[in-house]
PDB file of C-alpha atoms in Angstrom:
ATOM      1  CA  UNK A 256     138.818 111.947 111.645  1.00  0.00           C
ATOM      2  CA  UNK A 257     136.184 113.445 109.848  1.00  0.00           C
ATOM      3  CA  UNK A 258     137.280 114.433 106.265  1.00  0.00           C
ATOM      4  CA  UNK A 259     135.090 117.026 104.225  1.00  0.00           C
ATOM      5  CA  UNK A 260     135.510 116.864 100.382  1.00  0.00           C
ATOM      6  CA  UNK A 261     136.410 119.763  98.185  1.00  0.00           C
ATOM      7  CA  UNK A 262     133.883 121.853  96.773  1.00  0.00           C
ATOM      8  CA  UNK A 263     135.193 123.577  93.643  1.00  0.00           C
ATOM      9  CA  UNK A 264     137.415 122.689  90.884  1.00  0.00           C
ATOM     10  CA  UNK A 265     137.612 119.327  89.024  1.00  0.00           C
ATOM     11  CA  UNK A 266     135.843 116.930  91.275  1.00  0.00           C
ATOM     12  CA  UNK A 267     135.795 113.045  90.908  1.00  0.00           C
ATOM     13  CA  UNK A 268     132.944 110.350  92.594  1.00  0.00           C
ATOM     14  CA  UNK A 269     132.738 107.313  93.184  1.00  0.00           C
ATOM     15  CA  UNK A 270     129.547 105.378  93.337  1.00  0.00           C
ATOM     16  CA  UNK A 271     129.131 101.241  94.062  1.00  0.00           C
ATOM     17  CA  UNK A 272     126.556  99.312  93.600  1.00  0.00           C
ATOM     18  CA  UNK A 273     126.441  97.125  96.165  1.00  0.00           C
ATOM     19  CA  UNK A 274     124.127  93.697  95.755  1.00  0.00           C
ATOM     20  CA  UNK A 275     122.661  91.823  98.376  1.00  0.00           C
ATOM     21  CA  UNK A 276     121.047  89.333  96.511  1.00  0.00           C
ATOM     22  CA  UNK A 277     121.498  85.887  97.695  1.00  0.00           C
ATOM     23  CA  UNK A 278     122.427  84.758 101.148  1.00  0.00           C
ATOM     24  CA  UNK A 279     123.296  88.084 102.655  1.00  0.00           C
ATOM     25  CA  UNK A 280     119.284  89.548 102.037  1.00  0.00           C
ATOM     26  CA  UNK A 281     118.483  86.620 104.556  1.00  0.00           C
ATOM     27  CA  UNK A 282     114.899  86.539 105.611  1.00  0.00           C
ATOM     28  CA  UNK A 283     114.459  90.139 103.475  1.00  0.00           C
ATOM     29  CA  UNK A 284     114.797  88.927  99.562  1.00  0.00           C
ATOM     30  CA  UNK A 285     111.390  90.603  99.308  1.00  0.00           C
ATOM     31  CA  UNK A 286     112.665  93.867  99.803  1.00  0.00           C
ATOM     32  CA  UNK A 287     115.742  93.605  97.129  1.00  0.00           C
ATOM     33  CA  UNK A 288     115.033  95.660  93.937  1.00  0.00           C
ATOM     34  CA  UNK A 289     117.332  93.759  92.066  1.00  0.00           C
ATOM     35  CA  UNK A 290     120.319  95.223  89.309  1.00  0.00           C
ATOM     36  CA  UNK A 291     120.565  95.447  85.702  1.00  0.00           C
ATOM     37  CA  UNK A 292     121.191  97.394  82.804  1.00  0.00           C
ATOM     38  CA  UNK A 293     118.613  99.737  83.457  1.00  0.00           C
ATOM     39  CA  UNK A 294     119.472 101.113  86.692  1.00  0.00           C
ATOM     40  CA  UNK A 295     122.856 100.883  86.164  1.00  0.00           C
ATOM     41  CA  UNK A 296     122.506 103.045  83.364  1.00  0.00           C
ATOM     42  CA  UNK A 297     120.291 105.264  85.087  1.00  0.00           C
ATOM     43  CA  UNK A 298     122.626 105.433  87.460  1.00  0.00           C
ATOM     44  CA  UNK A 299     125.040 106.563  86.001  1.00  0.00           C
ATOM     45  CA  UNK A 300     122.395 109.197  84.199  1.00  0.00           C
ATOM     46  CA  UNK A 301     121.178 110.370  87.853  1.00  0.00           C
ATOM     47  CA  UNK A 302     124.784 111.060  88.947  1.00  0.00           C
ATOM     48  CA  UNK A 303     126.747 112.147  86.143  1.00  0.00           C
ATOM     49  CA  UNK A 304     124.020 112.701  83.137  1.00  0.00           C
ATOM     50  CA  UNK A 305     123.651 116.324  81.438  1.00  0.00           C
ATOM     51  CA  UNK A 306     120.285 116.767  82.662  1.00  0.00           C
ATOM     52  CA  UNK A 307     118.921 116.295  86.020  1.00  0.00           C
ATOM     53  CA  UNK A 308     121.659 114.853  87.510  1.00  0.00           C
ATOM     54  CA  UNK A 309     123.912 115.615  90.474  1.00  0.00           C
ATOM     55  CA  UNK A 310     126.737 116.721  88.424  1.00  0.00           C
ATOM     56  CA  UNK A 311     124.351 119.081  86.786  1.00  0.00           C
ATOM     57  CA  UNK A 312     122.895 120.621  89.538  1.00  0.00           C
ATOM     58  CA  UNK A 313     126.264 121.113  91.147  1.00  0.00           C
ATOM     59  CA  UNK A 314     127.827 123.104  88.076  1.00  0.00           C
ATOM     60  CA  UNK A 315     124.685 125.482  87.895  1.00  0.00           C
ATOM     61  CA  UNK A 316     124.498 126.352  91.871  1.00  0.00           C
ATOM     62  CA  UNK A 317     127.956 127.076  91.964  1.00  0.00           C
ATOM     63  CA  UNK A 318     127.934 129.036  89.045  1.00  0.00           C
ATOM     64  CA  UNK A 319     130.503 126.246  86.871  1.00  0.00           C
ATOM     65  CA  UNK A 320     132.993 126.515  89.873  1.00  0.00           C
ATOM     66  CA  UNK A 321     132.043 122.726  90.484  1.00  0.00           C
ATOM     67  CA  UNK A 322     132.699 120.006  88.103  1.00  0.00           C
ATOM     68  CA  UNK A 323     131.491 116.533  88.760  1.00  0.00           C
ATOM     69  CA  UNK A 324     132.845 113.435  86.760  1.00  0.00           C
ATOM     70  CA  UNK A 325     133.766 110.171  88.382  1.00  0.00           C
ATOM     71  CA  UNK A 326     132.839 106.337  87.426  1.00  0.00           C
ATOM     72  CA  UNK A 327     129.920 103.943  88.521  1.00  0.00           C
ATOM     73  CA  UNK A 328     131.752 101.133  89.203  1.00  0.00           C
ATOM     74  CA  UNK A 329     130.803  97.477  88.537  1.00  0.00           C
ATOM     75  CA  UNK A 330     128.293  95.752  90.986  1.00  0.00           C
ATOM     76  CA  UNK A 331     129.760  94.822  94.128  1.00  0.00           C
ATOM     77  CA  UNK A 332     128.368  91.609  95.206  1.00  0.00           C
ATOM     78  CA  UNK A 333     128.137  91.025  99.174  1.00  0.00           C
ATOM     79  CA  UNK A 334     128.525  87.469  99.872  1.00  0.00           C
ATOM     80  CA  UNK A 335     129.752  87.781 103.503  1.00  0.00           C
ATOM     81  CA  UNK A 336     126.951  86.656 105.774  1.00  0.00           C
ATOM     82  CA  UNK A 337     128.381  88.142 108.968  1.00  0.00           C
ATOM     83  CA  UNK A 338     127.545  91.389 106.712  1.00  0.00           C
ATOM     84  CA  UNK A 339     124.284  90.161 105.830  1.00  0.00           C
ATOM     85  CA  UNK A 340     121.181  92.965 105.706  1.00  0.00           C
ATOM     86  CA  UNK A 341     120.517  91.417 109.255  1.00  0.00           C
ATOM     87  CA  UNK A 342     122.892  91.751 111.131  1.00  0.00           C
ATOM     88  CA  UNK A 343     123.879  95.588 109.627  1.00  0.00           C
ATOM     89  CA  UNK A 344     120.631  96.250 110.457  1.00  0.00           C
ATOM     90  CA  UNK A 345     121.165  94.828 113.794  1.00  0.00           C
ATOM     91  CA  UNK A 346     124.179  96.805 114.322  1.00  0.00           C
ATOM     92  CA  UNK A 347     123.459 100.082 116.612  1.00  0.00           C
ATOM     93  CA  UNK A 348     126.969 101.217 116.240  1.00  0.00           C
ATOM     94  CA  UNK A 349     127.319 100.914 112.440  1.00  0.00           C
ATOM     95  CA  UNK A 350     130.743  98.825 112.413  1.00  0.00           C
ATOM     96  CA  UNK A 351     129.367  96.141 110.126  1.00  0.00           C
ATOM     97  CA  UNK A 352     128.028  98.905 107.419  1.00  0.00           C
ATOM     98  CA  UNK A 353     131.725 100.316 107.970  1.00  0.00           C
ATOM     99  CA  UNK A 354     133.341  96.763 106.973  1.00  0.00           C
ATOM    100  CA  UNK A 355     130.981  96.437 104.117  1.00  0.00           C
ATOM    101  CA  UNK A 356     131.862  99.728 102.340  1.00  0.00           C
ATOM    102  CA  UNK A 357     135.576  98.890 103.506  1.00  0.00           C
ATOM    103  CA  UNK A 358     135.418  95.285 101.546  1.00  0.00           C
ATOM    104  CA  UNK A 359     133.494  97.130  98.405  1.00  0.00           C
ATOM    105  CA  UNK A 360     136.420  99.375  98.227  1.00  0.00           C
ATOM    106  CA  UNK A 361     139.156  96.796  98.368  1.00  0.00           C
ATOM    107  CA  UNK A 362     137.173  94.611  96.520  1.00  0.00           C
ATOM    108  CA  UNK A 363     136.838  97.687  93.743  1.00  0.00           C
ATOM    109  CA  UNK A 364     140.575  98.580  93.869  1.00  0.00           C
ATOM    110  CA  UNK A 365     141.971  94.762  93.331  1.00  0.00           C
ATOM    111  CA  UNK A 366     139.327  94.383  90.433  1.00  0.00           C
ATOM    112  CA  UNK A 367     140.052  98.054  88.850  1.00  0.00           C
ATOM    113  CA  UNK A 368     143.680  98.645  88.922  1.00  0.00           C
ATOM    114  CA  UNK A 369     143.953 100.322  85.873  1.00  0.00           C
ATOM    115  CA  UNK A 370     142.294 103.466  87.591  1.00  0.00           C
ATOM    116  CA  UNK A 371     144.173 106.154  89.291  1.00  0.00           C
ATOM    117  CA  UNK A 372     142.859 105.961  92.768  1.00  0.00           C
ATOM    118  CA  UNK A 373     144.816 108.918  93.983  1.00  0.00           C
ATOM    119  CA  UNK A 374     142.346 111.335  91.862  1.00  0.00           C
ATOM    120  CA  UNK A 375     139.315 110.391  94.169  1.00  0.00           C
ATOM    121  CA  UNK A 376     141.593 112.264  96.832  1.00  0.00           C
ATOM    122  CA  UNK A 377     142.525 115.624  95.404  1.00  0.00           C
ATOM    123  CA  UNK A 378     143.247 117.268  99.034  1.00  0.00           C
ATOM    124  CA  UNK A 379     145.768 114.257  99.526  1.00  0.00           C
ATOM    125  CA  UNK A 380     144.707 113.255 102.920  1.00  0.00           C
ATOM    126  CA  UNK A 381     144.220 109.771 102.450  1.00  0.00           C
ATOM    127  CA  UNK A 382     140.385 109.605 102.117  1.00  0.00           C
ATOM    128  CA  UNK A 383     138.200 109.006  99.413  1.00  0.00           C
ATOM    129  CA  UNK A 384     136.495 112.480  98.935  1.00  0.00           C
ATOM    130  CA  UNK A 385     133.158 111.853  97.362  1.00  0.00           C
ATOM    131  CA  UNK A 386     131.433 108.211  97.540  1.00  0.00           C
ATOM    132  CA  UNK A 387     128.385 107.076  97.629  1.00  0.00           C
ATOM    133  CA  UNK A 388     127.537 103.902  97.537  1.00  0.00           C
ATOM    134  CA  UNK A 389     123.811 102.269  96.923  1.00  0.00           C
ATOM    135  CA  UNK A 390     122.335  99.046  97.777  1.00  0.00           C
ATOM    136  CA  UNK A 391     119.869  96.906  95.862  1.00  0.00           C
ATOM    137  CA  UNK A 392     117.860  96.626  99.579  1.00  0.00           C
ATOM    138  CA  UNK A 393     114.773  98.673  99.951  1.00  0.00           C
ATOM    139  CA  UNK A 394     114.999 100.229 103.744  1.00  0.00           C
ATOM    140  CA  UNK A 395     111.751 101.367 104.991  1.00  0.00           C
ATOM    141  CA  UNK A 396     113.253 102.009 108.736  1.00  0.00           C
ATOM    142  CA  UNK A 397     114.183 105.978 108.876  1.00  0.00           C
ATOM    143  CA  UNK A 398     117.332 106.404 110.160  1.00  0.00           C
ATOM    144  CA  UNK A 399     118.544 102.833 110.097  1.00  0.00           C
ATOM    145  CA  UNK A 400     121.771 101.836 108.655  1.00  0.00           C
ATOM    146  CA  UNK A 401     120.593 101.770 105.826  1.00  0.00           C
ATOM    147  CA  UNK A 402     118.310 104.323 104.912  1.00  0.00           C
ATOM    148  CA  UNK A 403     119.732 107.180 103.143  1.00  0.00           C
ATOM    149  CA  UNK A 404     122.506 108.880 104.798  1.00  0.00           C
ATOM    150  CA  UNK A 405     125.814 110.711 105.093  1.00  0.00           C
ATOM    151  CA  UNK A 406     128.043 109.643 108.315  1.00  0.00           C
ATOM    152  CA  UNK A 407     131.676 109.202 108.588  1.00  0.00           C
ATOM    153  CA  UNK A 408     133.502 105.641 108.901  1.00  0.00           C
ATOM    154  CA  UNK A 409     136.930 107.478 110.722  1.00  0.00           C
ATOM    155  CA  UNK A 410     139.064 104.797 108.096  1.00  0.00           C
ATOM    156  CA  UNK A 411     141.969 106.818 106.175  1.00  0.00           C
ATOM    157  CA  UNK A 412     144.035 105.189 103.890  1.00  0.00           C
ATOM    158  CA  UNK A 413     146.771 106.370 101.547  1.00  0.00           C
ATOM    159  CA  UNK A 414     147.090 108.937  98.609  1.00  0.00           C
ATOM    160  CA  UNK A 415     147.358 105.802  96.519  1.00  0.00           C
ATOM    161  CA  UNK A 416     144.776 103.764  97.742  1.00  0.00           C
ATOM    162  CA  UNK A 417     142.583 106.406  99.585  1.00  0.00           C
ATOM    163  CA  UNK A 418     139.869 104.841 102.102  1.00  0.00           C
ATOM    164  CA  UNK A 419     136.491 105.578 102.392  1.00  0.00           C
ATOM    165  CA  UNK A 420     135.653 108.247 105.104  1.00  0.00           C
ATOM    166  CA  UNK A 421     132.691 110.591 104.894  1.00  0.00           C
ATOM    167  CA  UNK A 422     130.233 108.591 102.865  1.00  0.00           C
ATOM    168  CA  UNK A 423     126.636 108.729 101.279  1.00  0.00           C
ATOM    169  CA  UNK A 424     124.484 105.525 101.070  1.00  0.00           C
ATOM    170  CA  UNK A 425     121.275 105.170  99.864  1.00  0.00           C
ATOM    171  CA  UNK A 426     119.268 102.213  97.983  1.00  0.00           C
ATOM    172  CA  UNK A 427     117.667 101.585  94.361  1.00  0.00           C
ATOM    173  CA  UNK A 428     114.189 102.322  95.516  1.00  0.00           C
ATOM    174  CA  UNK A 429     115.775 106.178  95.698  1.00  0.00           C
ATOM    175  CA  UNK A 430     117.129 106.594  92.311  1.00  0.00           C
ATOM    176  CA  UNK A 431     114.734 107.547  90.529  1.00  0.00           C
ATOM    177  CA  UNK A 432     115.816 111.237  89.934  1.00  0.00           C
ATOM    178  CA  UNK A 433     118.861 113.123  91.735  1.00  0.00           C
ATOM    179  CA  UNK A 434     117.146 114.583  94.823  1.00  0.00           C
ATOM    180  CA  UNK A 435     118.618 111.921  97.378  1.00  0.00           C
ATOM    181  CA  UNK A 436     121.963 111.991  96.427  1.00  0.00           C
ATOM    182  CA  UNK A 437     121.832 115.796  95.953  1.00  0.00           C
ATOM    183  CA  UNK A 438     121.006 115.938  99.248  1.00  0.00           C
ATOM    184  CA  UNK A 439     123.617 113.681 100.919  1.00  0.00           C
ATOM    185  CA  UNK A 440     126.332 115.547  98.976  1.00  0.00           C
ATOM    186  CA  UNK A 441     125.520 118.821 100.088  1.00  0.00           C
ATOM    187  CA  UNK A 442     126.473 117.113 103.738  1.00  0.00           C
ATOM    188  CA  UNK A 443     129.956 116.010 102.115  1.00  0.00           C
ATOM    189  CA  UNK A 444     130.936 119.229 100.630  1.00  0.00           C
ATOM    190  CA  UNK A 445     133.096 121.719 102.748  1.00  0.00           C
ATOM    191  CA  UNK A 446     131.903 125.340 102.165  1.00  0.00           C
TER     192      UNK A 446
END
């Protein structure tokens, strides 16, 4: 299953900071470009601000048929060590960066149940149709798991409580304007 999001109308996103700080960086605390209120904010600027931003850019190159809002959520905080920076690294087949966006999902549904989950699913198919989540590790390894990307997970959920399919991850060290996630979007749109 490999589900393409929507390109026009109303569109929602979801991003997730995800934090490895603490026993999950193992051996690479070095490389962690810790959160706070600054990138968060900007965050939240470089996806959904009125300048610059991916939201932005999308309304102007499709001419205002494309209208990005959606919600940073709060900071997920990986504690599982089997999901440590390691061992995802380690992982040639990408199952344990699958289970980690999985668990930040859950994680963000049982926290945030005031939201409406079904709107992150407009073509009702059970997938989430625009996430991205980023991580407060500093990947320096092209093509790695976690080096910016856009790949697919195969998960489906329900209308309800959509699961995360096609998927954009990226770290802190690339938000500094809207280029990266731009660019990973463009993969997740359908024509």
């Amino acid at each position: 299953l490999y589900s393409i999001a929507p390109s026009k109308g109303n569109i929602k996103m979801l991003v997730i900071p995800i934090s490895f700080a603490g026993s999950t960086a193992s051996g690479h605390e070095d490389e962690i470009v810790p959160w706070n209120d600054t990138r968060i904010s900007n965050l939240n600027s470089y996806y959904f601000g009125s300048q610059n931003s991916l939201a932005k850019y999308y309304d102007n190159a499709s001419f205002g048929v494309a209208k990005v809002t959606g919600m940073v959520s709060p900071i997920y905080e990986n504690t599982n060590t089997s999901l440590s920076i390691t061992n995802i690294m380690n992982d040639g087949y990408y199952s344990k960066l699958f289970s980690l966006i999985r668990n930040a999902v859950e994680w963000l549904y049982d926290t945030r149940t005031d939201v409406d989950w079904s709107e992150y699913d407009l073509n009702d198919n059970g997938c989430i149709d625009n996430i991205h989540l980023i991580t407060d590790y500093h990947c320096t390894e092209w093509g790695a798991p976690l080096w910016p990307h856009m790949f697919s997970t195969g998960m489906k959920g329900t209308t309800d409580r959509p699961l995360p399919n096609v998927y954009s991850i990226s770290g802190t060290y690339f938000v500094n304007d809207a280029i990266t996630a731009i660019h990973e979007q463009g993969h997740i749109f359908d024509s």
